[in-house]
mmCIF file of N, CA and C in Angstrom:
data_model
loop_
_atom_site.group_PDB
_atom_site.id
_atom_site.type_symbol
_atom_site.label_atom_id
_atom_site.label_comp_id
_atom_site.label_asym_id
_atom_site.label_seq_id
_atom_site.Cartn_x
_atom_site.Cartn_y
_atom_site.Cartn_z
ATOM 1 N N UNK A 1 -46.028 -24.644 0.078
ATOM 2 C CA UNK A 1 -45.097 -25.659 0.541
ATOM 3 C C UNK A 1 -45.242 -26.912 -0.319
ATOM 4 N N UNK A 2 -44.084 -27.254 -0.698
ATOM 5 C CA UNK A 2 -44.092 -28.724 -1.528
ATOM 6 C C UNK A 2 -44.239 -29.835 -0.600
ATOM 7 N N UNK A 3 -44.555 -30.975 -1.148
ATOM 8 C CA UNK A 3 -44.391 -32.009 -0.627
ATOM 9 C C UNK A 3 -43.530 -32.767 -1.120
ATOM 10 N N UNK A 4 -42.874 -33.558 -0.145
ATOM 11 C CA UNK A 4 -41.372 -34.757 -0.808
ATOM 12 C C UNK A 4 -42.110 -35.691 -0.684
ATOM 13 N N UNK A 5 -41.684 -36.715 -1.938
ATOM 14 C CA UNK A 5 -42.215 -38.040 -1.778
ATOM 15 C C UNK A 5 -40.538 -38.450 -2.555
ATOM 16 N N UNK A 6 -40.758 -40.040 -2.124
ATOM 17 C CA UNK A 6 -39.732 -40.861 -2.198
ATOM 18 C C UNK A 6 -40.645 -42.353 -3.395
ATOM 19 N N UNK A 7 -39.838 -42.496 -4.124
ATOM 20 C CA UNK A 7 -39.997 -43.378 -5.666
ATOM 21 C C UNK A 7 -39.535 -44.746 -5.741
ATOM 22 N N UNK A 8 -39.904 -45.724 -6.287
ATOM 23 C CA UNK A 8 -38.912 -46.748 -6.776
ATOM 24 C C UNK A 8 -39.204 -47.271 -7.886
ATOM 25 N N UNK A 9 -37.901 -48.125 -8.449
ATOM 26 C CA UNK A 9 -38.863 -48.477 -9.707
ATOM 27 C C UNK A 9 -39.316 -49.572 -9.714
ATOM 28 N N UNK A 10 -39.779 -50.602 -10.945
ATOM 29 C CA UNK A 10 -40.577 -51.857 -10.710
ATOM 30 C C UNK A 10 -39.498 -52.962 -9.950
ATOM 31 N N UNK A 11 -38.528 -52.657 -10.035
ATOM 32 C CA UNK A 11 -37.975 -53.967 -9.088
ATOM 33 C C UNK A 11 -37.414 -53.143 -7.239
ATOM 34 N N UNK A 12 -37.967 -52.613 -7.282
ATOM 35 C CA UNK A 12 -37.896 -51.638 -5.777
ATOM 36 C C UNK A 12 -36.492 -51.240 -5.322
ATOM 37 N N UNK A 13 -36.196 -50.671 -6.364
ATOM 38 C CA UNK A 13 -34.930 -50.034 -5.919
ATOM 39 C C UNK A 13 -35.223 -48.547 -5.844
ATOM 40 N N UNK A 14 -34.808 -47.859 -4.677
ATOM 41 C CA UNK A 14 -34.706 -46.560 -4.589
ATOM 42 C C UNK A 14 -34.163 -45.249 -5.582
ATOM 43 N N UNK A 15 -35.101 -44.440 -6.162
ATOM 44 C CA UNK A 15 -35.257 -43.476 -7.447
ATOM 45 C C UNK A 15 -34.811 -42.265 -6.358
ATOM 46 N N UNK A 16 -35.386 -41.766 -5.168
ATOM 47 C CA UNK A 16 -34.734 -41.110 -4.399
ATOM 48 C C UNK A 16 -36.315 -40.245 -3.741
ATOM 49 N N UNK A 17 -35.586 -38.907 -3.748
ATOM 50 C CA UNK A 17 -36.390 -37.909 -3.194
ATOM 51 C C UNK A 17 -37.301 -37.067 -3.899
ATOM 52 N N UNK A 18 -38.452 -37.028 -4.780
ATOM 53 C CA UNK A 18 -38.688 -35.683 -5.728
ATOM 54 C C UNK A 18 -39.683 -34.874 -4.932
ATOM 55 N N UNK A 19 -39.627 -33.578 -5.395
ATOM 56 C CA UNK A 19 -40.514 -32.757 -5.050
ATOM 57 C C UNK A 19 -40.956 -31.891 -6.259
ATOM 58 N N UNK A 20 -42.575 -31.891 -6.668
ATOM 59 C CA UNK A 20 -43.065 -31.719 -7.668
ATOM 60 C C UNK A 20 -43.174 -32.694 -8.798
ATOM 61 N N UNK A 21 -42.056 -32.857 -9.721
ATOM 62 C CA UNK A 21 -42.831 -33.823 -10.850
ATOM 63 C C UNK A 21 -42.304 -35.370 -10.235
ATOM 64 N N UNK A 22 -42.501 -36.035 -10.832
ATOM 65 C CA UNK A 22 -42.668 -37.542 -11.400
ATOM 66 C C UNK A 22 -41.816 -38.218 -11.703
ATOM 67 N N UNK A 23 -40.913 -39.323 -11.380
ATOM 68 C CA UNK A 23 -40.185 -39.834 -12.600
ATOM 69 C C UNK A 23 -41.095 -41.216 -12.895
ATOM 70 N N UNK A 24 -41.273 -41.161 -14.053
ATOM 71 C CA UNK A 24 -41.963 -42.184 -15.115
ATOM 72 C C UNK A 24 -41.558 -43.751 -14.651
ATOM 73 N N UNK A 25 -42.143 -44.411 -14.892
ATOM 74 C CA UNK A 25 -42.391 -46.142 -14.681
ATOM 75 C C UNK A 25 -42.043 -46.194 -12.720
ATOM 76 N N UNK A 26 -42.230 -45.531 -12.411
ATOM 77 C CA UNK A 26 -41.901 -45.903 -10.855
ATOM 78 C C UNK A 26 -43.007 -46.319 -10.274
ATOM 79 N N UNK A 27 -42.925 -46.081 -8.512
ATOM 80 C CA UNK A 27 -43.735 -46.600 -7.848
ATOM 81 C C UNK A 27 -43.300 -45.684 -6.616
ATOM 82 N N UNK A 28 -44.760 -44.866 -6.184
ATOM 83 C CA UNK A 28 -44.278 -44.276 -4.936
ATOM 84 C C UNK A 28 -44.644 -44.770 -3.637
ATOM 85 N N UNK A 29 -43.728 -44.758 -2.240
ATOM 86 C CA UNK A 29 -43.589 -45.806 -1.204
ATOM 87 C C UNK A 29 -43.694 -44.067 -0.360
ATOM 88 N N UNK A 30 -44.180 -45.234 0.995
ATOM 89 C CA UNK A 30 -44.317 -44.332 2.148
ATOM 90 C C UNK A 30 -43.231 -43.742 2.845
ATOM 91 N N UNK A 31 -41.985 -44.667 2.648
ATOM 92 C CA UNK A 31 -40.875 -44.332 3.525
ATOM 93 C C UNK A 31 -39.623 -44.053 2.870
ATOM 94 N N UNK A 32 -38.885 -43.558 3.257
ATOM 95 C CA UNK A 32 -37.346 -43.468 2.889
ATOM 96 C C UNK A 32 -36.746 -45.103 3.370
ATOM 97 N N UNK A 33 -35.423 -45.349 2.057
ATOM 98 C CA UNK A 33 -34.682 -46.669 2.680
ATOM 99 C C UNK A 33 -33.932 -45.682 3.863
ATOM 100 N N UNK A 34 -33.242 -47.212 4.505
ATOM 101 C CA UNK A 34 -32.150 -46.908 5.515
ATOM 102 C C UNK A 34 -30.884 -46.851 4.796
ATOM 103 N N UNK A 35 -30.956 -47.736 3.532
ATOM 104 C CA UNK A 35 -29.293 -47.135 2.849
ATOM 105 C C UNK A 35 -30.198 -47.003 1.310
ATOM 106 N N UNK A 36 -29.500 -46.221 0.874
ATOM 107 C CA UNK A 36 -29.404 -45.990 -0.543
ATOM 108 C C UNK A 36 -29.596 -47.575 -1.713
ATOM 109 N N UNK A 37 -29.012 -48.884 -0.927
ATOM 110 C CA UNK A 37 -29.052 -50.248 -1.215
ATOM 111 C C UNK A 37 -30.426 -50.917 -0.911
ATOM 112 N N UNK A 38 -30.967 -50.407 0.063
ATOM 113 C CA UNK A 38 -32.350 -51.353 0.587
ATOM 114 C C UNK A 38 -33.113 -51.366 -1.056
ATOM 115 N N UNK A 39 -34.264 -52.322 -0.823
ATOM 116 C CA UNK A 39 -34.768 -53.155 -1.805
ATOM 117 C C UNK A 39 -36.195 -52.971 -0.702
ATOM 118 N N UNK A 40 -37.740 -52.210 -1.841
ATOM 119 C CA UNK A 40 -39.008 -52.195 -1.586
ATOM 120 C C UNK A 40 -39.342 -53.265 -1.541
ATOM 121 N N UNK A 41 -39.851 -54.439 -0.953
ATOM 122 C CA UNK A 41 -40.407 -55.394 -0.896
ATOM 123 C C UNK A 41 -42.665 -55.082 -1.467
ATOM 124 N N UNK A 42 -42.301 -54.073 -1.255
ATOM 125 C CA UNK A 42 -44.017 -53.892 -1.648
ATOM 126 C C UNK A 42 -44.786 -53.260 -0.189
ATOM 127 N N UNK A 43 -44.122 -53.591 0.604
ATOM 128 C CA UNK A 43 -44.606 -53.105 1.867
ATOM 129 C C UNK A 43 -43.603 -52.501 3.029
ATOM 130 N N UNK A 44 -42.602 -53.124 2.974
ATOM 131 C CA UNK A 44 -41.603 -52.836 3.844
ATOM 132 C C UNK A 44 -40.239 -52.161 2.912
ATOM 133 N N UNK A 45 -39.043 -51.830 3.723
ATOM 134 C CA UNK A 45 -38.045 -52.194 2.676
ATOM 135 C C UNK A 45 -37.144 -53.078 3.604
ATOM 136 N N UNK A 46 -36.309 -54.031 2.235
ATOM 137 C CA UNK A 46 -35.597 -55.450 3.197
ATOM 138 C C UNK A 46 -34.356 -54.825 2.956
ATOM 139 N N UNK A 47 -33.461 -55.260 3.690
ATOM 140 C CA UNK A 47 -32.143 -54.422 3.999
ATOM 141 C C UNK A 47 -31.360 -54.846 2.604
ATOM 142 N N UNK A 48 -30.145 -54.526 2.439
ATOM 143 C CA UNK A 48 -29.670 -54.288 0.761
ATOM 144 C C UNK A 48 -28.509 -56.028 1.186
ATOM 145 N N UNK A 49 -28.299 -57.005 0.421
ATOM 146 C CA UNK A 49 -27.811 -58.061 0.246
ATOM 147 C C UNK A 49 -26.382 -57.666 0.371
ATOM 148 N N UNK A 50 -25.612 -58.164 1.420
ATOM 149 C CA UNK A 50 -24.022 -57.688 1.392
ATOM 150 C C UNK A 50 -23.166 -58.161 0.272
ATOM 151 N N UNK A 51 -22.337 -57.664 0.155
ATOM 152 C CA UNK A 51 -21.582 -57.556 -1.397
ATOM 153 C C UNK A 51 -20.553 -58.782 -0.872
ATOM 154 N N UNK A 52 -19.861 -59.042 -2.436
ATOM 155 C CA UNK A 52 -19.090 -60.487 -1.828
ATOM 156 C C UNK A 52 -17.294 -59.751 -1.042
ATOM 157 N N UNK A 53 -17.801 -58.534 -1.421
ATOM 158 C CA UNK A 53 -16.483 -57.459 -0.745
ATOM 159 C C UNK A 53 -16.860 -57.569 0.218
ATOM 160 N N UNK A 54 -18.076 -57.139 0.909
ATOM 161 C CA UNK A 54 -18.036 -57.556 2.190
ATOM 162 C C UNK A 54 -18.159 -58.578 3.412
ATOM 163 N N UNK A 55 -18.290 -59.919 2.068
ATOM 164 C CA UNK A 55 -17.979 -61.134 2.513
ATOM 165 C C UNK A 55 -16.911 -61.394 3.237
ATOM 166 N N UNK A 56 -15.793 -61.030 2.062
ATOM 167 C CA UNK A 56 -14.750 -61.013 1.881
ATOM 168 C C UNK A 56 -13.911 -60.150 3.287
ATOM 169 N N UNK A 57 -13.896 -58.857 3.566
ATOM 170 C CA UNK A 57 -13.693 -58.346 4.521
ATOM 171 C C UNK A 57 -13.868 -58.916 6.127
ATOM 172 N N UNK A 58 -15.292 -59.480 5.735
ATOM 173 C CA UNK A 58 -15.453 -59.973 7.124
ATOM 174 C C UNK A 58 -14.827 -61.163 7.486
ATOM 175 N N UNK A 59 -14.693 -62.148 6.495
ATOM 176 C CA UNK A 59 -13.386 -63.414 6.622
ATOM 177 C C UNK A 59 -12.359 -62.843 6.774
ATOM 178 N N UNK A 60 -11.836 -61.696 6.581
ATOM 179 C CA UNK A 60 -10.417 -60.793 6.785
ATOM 180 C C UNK A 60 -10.157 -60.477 8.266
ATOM 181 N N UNK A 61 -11.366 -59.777 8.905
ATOM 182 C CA UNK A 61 -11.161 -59.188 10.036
ATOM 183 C C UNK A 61 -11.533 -60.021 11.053
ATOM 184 N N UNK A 62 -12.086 -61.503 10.848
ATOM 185 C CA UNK A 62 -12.117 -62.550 11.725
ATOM 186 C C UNK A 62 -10.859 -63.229 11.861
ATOM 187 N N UNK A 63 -10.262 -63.506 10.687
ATOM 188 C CA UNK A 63 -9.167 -63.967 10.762
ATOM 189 C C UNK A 63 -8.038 -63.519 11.328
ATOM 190 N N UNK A 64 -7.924 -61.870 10.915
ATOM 191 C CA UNK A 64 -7.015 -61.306 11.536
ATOM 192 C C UNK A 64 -7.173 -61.075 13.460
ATOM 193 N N UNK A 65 -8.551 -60.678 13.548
ATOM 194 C CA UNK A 65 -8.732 -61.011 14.815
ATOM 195 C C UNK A 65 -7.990 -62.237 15.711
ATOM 196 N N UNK A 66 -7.977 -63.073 15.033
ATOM 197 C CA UNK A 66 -7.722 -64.612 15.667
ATOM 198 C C UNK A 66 -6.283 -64.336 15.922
ATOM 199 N N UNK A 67 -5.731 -63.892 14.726
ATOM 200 C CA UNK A 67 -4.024 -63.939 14.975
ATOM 201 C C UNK A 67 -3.525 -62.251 16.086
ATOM 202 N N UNK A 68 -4.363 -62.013 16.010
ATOM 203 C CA UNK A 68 -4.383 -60.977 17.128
ATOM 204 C C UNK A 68 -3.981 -60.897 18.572
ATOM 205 N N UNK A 69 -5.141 -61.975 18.542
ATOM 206 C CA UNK A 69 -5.420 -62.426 20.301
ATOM 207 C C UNK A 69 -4.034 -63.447 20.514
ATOM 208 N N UNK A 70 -3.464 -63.562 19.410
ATOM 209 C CA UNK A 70 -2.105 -64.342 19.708
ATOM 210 C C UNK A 70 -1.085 -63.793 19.750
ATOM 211 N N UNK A 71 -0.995 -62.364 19.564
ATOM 212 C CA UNK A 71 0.044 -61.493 19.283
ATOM 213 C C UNK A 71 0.626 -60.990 18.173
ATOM 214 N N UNK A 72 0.021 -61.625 17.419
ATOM 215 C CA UNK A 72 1.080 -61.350 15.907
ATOM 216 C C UNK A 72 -0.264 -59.815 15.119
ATOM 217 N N UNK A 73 0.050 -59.392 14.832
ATOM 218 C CA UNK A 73 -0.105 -57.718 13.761
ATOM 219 C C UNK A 73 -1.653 -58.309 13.173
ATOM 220 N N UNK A 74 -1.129 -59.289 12.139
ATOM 221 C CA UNK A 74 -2.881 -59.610 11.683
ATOM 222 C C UNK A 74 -2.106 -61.107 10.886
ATOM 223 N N UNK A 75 -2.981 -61.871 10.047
ATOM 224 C CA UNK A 75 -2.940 -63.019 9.706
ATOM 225 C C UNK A 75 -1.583 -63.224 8.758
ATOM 226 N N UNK A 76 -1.242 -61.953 8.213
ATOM 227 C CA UNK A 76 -0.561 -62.387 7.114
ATOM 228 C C UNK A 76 0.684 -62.366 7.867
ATOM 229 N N UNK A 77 1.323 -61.718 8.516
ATOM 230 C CA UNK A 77 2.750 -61.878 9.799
ATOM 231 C C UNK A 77 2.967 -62.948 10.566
ATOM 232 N N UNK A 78 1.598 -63.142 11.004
ATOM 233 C CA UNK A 78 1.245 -64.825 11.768
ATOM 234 C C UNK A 78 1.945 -65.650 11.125
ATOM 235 N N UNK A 79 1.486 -66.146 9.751
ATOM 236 C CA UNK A 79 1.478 -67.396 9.097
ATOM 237 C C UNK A 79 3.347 -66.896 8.169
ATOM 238 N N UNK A 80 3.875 -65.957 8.442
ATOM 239 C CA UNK A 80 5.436 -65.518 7.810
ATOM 240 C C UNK A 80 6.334 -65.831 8.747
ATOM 241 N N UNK A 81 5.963 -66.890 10.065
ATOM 242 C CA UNK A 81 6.402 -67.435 11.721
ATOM 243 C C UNK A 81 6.458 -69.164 10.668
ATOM 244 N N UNK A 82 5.770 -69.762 9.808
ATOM 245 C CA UNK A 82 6.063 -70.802 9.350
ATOM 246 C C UNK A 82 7.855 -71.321 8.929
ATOM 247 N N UNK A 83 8.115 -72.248 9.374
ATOM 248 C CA UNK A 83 9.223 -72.310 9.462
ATOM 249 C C UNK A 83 10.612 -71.933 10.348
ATOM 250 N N UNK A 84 9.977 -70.915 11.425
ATOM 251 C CA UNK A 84 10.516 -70.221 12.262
ATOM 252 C C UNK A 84 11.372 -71.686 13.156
ATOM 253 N N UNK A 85 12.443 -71.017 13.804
ATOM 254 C CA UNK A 85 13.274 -71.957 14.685
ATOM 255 C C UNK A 85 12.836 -72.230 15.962
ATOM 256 N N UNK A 86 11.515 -71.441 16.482
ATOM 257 C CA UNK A 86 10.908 -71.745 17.643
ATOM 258 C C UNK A 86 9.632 -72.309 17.376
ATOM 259 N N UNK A 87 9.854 -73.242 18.113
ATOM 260 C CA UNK A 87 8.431 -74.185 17.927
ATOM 261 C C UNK A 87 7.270 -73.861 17.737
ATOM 262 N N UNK A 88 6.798 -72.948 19.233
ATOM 263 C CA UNK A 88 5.897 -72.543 19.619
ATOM 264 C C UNK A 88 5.251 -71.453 18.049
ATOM 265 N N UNK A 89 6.040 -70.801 17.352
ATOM 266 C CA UNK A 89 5.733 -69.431 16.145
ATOM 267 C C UNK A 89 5.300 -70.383 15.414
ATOM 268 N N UNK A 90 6.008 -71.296 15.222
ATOM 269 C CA UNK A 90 6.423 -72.078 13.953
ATOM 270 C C UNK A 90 4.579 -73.006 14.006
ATOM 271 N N UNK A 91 4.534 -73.427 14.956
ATOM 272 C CA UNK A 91 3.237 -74.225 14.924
ATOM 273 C C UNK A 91 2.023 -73.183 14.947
ATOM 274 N N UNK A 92 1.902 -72.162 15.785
ATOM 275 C CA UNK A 92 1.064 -70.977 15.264
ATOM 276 C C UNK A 92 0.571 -70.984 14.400
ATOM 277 N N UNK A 93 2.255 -70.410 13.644
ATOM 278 C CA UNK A 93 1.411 -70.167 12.112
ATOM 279 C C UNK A 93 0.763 -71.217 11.195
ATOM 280 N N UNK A 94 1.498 -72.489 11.230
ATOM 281 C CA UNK A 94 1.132 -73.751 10.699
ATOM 282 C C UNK A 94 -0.505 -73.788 10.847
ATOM 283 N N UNK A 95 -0.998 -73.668 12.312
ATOM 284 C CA UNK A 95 -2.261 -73.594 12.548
ATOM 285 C C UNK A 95 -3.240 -72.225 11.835
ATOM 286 N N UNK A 96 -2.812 -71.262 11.563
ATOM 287 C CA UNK A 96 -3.236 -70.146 11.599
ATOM 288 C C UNK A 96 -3.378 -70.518 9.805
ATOM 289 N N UNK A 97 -2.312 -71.013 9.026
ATOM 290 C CA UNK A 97 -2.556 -70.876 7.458
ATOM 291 C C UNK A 97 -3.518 -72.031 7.198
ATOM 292 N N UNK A 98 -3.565 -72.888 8.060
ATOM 293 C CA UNK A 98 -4.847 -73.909 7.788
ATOM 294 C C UNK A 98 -6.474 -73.119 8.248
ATOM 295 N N UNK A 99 -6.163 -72.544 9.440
ATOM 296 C CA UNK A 99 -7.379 -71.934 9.294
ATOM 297 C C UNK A 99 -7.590 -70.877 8.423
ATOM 298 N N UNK A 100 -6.797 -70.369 7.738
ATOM 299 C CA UNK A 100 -6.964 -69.284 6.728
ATOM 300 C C UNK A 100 -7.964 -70.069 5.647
ATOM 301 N N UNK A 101 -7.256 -71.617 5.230
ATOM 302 C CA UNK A 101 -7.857 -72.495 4.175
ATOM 303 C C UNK A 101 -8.866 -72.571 4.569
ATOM 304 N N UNK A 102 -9.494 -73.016 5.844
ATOM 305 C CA UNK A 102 -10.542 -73.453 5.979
ATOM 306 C C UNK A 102 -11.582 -72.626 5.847
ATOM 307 N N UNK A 103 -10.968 -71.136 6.294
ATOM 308 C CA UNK A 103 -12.479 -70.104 6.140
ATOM 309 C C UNK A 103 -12.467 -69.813 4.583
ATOM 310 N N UNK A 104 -11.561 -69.968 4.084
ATOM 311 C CA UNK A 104 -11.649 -69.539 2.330
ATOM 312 C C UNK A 104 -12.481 -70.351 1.864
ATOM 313 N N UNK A 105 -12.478 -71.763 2.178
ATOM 314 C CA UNK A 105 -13.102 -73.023 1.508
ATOM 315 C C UNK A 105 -13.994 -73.145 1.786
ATOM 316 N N UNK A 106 -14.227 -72.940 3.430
ATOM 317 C CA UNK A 106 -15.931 -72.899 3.690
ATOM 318 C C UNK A 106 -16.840 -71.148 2.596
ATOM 319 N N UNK A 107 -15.735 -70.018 2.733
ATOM 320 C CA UNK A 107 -16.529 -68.868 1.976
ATOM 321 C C UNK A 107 -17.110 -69.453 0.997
ATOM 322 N N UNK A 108 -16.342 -69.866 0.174
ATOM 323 C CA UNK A 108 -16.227 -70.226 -1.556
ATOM 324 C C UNK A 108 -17.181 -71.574 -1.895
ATOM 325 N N UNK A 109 -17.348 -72.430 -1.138
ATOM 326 C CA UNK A 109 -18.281 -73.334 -0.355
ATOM 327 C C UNK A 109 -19.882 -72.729 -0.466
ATOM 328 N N UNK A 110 -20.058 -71.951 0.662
ATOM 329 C CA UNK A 110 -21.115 -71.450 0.869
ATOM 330 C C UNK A 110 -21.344 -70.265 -0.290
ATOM 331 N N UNK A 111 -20.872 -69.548 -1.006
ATOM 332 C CA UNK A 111 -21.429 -68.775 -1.842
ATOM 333 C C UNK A 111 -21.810 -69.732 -3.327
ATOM 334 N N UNK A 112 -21.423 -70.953 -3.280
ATOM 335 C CA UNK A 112 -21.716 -71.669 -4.570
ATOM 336 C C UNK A 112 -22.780 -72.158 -4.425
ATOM 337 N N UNK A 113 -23.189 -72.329 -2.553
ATOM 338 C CA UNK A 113 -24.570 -72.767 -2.785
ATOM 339 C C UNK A 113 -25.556 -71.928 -2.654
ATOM 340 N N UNK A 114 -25.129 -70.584 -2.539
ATOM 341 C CA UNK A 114 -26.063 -69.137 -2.628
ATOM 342 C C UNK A 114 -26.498 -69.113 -4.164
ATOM 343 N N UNK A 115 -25.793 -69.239 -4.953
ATOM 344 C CA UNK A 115 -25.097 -68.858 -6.458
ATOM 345 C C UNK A 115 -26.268 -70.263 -7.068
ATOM 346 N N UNK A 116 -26.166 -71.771 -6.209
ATOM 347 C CA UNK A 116 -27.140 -72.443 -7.276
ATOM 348 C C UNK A 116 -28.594 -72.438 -6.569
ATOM 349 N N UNK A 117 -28.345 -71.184 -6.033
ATOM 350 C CA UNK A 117 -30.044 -70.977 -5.134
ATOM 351 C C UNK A 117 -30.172 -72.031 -4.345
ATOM 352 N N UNK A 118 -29.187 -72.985 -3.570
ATOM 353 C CA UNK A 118 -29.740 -74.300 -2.643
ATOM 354 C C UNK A 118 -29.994 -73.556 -1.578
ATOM 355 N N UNK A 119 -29.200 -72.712 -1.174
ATOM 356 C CA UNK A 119 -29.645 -71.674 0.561
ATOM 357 C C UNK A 119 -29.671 -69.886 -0.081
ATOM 358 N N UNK A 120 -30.228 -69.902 0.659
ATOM 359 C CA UNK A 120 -30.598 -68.241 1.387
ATOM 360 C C UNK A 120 -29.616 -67.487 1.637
ATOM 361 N N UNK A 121 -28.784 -66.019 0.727
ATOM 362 C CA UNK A 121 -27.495 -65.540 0.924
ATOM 363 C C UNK A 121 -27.861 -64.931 2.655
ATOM 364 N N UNK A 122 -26.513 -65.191 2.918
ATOM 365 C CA UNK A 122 -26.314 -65.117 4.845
ATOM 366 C C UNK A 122 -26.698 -63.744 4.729
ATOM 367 N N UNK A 123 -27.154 -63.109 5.744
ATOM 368 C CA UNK A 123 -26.727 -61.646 6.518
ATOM 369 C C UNK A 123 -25.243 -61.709 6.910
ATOM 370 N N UNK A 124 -24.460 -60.623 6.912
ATOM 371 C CA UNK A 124 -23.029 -60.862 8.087
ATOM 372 C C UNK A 124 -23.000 -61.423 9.150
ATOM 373 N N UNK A 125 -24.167 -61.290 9.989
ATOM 374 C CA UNK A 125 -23.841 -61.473 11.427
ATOM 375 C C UNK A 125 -23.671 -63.610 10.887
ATOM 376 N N UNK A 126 -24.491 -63.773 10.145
ATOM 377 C CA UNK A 126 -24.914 -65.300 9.938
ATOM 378 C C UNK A 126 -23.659 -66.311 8.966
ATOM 379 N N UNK A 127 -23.166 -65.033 7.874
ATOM 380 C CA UNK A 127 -21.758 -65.663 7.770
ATOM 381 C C UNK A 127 -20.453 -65.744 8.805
ATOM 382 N N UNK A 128 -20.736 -64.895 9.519
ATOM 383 C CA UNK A 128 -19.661 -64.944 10.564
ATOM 384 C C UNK A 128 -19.894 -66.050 11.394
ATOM 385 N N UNK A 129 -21.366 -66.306 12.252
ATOM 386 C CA UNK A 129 -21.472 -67.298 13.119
ATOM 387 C C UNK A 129 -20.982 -68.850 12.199
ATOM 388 N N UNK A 130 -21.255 -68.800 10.868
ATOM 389 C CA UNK A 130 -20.800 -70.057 10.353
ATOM 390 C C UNK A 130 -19.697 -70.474 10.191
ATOM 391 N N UNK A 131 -18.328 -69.688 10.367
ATOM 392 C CA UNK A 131 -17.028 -69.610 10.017
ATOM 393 C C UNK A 131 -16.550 -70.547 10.907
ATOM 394 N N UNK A 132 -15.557 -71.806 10.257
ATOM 395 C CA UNK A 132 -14.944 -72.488 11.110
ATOM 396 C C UNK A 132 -14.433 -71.697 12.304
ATOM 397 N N UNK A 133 -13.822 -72.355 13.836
ATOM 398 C CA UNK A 133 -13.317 -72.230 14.487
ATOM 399 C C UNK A 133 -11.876 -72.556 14.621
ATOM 400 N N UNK A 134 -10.601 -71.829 15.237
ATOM 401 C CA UNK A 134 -9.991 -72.163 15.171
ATOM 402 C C UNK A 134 -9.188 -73.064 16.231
ATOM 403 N N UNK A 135 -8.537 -73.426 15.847
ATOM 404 C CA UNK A 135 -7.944 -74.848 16.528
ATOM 405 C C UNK A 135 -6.457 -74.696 16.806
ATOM 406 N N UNK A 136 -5.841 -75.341 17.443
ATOM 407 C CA UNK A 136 -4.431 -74.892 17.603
ATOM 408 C C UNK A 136 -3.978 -76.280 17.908
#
C-alpha cells in the first residue's frame, strides 16, 4: 500500500497529491487545502485571498439585492426608471444610481488602500459589512 502525501512549494502554494516520488524544491504539509487557492502558512493553511472578480460580484449582488427589495429585476432596470413620469420610479432610481456610485467609490477606495499596503485585504463577509448603506 502506498502512502499519499500532499506538497507545497516555497511560497505555500499547493503542488497537490503524490504517491511515491517527489516533486523537487517543495515542502511536505500534514494536510490537504480546503480549496485548491489556500496558502501554507507553515503551520496551518490560511484561506486563498478573494479575487477582485469576486469583489466585484459581491458589490453586484448587494446592489442588485437592494433594487430587489424594491421591485425592480436588479440594479440596472432600477436606475432605466430615471427620468420616468412618476415620481415615486423616477426618485428610486435617482437614489439607486447614487448608491451604485457610492459602492463603486468606496470599492475602488478601499482596494487602493489594500494595493498601498495601508490595510489588510477584507475577507467577503468584511467587504460587504463595509459597503455604504442605502438611502432613499
Amino acid at each position: 500500500m502506498k502512502t499519499i502525501k500532499h506538497y507545497v512549494d516555497i511560497k505555500g502554494n499547493s503542488l497537490g497529491d503524490f504517491e511515491g516520488s517527489v516533486p523537487e524544491n517543495c515542502i511536505e504539509v500534514p494536510t490537504r487545502p480546503g480549496t485548491g487557492l489556500d496558502i501554507w502558512n507553515g503551520k496551518s493553511w490560511d484561506a486563498a485571498k478573494p479575487t477582485q472578480n469576486e469583489y466585484m460580484q459581491k458589490a453586484q449582488s448587494v446592489m442588485d439585492a437592494q433594487a430587489q427589495s424594491m421591485g425592480y429585476d436588479n440594479i440596472f432596470t432600477a436606475i432605466s426608471y430615471i427620468g420616468d413620469p412618476f415620481k415615486r420610479f423616477n426618485d428610486e432610481a435617482v437614489a439607486l444610481r447614487a448608491y451604485r456610485s457610492q459602492v463603486w467609490q468606496h470599492s475602488n477606495d478601499l482596494m487602493a488602500q489594500v494595493l498601498a499596503g495601508k490595510i489588510a485585504q477584507p475577507t467577503l463577509e468584511e467587504y460587504e459589512q463595509g459597503l455604504p448603506d442605502f438611502t432613499l
